Short mmCIF file of C-alpha atoms in Angstrom, two decimals:
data_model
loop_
_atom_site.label_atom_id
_atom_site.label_comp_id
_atom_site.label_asym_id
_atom_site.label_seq_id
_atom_site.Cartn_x
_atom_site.Cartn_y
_atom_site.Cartn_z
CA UNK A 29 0.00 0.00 0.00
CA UNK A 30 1.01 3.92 -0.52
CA UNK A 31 2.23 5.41 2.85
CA UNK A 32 5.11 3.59 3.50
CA UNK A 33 7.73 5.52 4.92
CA UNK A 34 10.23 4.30 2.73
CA UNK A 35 8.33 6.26 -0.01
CA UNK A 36 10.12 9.06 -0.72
CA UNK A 37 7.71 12.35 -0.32
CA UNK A 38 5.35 10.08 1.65
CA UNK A 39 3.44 13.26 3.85
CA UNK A 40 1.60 12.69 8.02
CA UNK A 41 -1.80 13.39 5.89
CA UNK A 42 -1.04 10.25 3.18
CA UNK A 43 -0.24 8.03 5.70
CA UNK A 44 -3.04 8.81 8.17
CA UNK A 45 -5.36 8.23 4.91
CA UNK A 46 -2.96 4.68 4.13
CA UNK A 47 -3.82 3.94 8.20
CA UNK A 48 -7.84 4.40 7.90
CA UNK A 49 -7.34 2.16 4.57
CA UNK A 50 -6.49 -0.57 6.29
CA UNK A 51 -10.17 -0.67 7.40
CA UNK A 52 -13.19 -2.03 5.22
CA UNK A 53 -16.13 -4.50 4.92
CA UNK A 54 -13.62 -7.48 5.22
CA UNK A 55 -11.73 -5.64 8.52
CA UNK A 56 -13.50 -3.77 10.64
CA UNK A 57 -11.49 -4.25 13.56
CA UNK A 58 -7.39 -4.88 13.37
CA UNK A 59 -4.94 -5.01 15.65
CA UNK A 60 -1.97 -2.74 15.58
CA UNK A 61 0.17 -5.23 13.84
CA UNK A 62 -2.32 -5.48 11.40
CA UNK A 63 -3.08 -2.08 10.99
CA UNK A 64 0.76 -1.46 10.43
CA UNK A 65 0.76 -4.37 7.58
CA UNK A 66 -2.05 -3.53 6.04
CA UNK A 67 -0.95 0.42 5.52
CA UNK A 68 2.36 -0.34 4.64
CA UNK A 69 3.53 1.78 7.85
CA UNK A 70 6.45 0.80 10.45
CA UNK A 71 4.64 -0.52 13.88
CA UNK A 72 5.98 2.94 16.10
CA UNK A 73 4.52 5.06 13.10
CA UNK A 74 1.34 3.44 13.24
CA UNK A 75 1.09 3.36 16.62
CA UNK A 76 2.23 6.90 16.88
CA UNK A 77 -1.23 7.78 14.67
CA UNK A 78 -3.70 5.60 15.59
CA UNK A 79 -2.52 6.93 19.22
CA UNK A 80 -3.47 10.24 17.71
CA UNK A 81 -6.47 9.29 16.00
CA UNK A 82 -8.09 7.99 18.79
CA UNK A 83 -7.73 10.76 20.78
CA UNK A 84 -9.69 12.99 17.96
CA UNK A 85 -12.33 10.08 17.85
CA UNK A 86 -11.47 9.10 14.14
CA UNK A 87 -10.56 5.34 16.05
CA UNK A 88 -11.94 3.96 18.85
CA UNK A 89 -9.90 1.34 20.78
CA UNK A 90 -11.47 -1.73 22.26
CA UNK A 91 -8.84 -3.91 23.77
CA UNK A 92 -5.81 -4.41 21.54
CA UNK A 93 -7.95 -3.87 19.01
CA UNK A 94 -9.15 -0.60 17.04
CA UNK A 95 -12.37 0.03 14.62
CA UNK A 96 -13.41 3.50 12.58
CA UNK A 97 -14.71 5.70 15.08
CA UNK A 98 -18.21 7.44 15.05
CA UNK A 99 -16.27 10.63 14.08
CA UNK A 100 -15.42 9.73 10.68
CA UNK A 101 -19.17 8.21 9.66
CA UNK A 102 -20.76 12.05 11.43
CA UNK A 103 -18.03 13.83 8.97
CA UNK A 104 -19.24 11.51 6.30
CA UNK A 105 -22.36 12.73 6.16
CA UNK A 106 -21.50 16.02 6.24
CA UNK A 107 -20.98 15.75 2.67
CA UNK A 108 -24.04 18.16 0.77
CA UNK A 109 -25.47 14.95 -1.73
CA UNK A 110 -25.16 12.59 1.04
CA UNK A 111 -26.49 14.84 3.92
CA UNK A 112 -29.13 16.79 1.55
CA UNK A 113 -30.54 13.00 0.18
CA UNK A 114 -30.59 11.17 3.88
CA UNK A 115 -32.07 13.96 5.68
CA UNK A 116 -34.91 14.77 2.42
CA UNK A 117 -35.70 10.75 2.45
CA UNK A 118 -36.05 10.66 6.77
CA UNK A 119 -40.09 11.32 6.25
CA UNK A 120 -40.48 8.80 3.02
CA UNK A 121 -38.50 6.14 4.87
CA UNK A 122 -40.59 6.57 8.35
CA UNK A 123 -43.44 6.42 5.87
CA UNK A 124 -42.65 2.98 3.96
CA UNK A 125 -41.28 1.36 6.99
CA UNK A 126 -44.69 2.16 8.55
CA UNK A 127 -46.64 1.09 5.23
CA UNK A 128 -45.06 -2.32 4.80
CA UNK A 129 -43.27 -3.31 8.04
CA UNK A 130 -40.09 -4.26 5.63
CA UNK A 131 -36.69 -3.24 5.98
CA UNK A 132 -36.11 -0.43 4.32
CA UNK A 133 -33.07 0.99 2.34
CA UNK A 134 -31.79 4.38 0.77
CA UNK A 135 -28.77 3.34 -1.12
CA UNK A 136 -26.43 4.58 -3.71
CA UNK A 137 -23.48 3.67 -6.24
CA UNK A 138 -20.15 3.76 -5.26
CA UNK A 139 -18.08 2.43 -7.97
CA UNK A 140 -18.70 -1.36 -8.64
CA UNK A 141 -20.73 -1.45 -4.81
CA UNK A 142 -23.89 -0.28 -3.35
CA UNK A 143 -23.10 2.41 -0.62
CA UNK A 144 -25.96 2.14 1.90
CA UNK A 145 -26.61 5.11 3.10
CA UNK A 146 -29.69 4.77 5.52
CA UNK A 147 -31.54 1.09 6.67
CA UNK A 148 -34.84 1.12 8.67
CA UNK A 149 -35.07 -2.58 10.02
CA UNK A 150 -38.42 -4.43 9.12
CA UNK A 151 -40.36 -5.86 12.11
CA UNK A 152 -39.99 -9.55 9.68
CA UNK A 153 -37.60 -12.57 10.56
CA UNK A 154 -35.49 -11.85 7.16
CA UNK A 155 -31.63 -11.98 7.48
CA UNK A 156 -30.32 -9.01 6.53
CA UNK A 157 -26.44 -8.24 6.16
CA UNK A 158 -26.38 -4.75 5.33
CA UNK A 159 -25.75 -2.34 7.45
CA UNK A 160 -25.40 2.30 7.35
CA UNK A 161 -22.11 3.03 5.80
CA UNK A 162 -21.51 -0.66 4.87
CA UNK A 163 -20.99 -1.73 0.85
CA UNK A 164 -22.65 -4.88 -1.18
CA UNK A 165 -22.05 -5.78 -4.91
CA UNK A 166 -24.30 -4.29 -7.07
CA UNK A 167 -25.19 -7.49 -8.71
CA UNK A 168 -26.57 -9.16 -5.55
CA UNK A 169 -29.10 -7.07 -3.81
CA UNK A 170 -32.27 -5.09 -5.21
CA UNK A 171 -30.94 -1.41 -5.02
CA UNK A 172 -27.47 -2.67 -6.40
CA UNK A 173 -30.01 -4.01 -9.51
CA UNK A 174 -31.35 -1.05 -9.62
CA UNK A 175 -28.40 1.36 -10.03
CA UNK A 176 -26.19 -0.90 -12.14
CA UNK A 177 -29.34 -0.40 -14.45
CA UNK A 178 -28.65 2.75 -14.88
CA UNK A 179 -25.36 2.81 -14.81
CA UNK A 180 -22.92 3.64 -17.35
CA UNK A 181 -21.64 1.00 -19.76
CA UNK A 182 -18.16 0.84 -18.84
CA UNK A 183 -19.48 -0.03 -14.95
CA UNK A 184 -21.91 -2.58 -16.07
CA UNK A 185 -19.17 -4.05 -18.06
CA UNK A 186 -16.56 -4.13 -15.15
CA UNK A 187 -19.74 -5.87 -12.64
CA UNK A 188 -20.40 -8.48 -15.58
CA UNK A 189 -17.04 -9.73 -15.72
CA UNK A 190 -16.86 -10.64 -12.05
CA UNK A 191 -20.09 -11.65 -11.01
CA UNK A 192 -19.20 -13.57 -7.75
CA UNK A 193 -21.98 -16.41 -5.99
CA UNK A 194 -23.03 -14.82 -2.98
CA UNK A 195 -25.86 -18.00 -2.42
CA UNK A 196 -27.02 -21.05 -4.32
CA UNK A 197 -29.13 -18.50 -6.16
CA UNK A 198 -26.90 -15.61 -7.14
CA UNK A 199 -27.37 -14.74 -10.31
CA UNK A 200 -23.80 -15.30 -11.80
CA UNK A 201 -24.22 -15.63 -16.02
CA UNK A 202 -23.69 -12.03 -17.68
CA UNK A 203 -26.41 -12.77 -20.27
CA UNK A 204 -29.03 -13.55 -17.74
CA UNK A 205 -28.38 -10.22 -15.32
CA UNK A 206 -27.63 -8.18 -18.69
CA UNK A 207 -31.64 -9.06 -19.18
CA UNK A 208 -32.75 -8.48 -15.37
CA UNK A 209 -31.14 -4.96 -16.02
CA UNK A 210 -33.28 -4.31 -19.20
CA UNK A 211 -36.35 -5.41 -17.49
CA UNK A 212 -34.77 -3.32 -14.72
CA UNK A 213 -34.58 0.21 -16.76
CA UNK A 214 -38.38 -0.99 -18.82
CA UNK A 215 -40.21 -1.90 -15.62
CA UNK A 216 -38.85 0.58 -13.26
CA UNK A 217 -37.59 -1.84 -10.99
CA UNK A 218 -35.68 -4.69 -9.54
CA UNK A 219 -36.28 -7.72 -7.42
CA UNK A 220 -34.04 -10.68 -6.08
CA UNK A 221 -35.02 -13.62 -4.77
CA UNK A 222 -32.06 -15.65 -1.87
CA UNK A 223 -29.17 -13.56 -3.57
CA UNK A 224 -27.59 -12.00 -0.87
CA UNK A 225 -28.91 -13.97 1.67
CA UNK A 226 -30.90 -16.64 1.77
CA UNK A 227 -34.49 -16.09 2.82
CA UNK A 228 -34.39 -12.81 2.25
CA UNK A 229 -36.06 -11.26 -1.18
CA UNK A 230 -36.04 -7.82 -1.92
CA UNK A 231 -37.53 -5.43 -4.52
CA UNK A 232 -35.89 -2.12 -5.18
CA UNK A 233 -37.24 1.52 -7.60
CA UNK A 234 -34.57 4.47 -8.75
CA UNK A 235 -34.58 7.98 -7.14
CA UNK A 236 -34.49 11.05 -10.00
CA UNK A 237 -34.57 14.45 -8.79
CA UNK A 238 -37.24 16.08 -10.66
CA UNK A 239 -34.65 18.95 -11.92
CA UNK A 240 -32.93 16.29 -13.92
CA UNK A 241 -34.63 13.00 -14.10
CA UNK A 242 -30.79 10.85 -13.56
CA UNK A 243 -31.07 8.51 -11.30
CA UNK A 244 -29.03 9.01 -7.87
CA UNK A 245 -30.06 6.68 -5.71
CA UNK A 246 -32.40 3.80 -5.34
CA UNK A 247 -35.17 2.84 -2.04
CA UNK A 248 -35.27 -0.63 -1.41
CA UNK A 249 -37.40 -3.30 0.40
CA UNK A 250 -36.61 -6.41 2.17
CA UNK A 251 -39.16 -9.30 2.61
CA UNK A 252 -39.71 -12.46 3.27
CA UNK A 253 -41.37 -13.58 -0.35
CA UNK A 254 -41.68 -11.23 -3.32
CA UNK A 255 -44.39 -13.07 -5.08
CA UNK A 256 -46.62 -12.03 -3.02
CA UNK A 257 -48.10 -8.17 -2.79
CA UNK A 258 -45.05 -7.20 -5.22
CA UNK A 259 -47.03 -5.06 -6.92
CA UNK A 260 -48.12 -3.36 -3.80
CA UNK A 261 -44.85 -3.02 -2.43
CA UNK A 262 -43.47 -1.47 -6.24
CA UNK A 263 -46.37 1.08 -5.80
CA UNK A 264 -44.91 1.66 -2.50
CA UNK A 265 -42.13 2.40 -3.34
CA UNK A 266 -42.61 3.77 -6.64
CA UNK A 267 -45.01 6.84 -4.23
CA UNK A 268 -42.05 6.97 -1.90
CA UNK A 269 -39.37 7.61 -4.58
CA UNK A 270 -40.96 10.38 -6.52
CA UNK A 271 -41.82 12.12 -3.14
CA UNK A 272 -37.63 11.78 -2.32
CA UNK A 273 -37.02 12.94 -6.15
CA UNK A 274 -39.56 16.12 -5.68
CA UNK A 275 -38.20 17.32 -2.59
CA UNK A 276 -34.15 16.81 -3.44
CA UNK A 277 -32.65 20.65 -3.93
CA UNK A 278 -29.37 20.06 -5.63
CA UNK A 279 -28.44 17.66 -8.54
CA UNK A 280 -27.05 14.52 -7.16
CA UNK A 281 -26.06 13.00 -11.02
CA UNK A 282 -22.15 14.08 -10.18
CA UNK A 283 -22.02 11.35 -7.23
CA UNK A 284 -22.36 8.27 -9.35
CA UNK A 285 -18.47 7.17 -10.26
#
């Protein structure tokens, strides 16, 4: 990784940014060691930093162990698109969750992943592995369907080449999701059925702010069985959306990369 010491112009700032690298989905807690290898950073450096870090509330330390601290995610959504599009979809969220009892999700794309950006949990036995903050691939869940729909060619090529099996029923042949993604864009939304996790189905809509009709986002729903009242639950969310896409202020099409 960049950072190391060794690197010649290496600066504090690009190796406290190497440091928080070392965290992700796969690692969410490391020990220094770990940390260190992982950031390409001497042990005293990155002790030195995460010492620092700590104290500012960017890490928190549990044991010999640290994890991202709650200061980073509360920065994070400083961010205008984020902040504007969480705190505009609050009421429609509340809304669905009470309409449908289902988890609920407000999610967007980051790269070849689905950011989740906001999760109300259903009152339904379903597994469900996401989580605020946390990433799935796009190809897996209902709002990743839904964005890699409309997303541009050169990221639906780069998802279709490494379509990994989440669960027996991941949907892992190019052809076959190239078609869910046309329904996708000429149905205005997406379902799975056991993708990500198995008994869990979920149907998903896009978000367009009405100033320029891209889609930004996409709301999702997490059930037990889609079959049943999935018309209901598209209409749902379908009313939901549009209220989300009415109310956003500011163009979100520049977040999408």
């Amino acid at each position: 990784m960049s950072g190391n010491l060794s690197t010649p112009g290496a600066s504090v700032t690009s190796r406290v940014f190497d440091l928080l690298g070392a965290f992700d989905a796969d690692h969410h807690a490391l020990s220094l060691t770990e940390v260190a290898a992982r950031a390409g950073l001497p042990v005293p450096t990155a002790h030195r930093l995460a010492r620092e870090l700590v104290g500012l509330g960017a890490l928190e330390r549990r044991g010999d162990r640290y994890t991202v601290g709650r200061r980073l995610w509360d920065l994070g959504l400083l961010a205008p698109v984020q902040y504007e599009l969480r705190q505009v979809a609050a009421p429609f969220l509340q809304d669905l969750y009470g309409a449908t009892g289902a988890t609920v999700h407000l999610a967007e794309r980051d790269g070849t992943e689905v950011l989740y950006l906001d999760r109300l949990s259903g009152n339904a036995s379903v597994p469900v592995v996401s989580r605020i903050g946390g990433r799935l691939p796009l190809h897996a869940t209902g709002v990743g369907k839904v964005l890699l729909a409309w997303a541009p060619e050169d990221v639906q090529r780069q998802v279709l080449t490494s379509l990994t099996r989440v669960t027996p029923y991941t949907i892992t042949q190019p052809g076959r999701l190239r078609e869910q993604l046309r329904r996708t864009r000429r149905d205005g939304y997406a379902q799975t059925v056991e993708e990500m996790s198995q008994g869990a189905c979920s149907v998903a809509v896009p978000i367009r702010p009405s100033a320029t009709g891209d889609v930004v986002a996409a709301l999702g729903l997490v059930v037990p069985d889609v079959s049943r009242g999935r018309a209901r639950l598209v209409s749902a969310l379908q009313v939901a959306a549009a209220g989300i896409g009415r109310s956003l202020r500011i163009s979100l099409s520049e977040t999408s990369r």
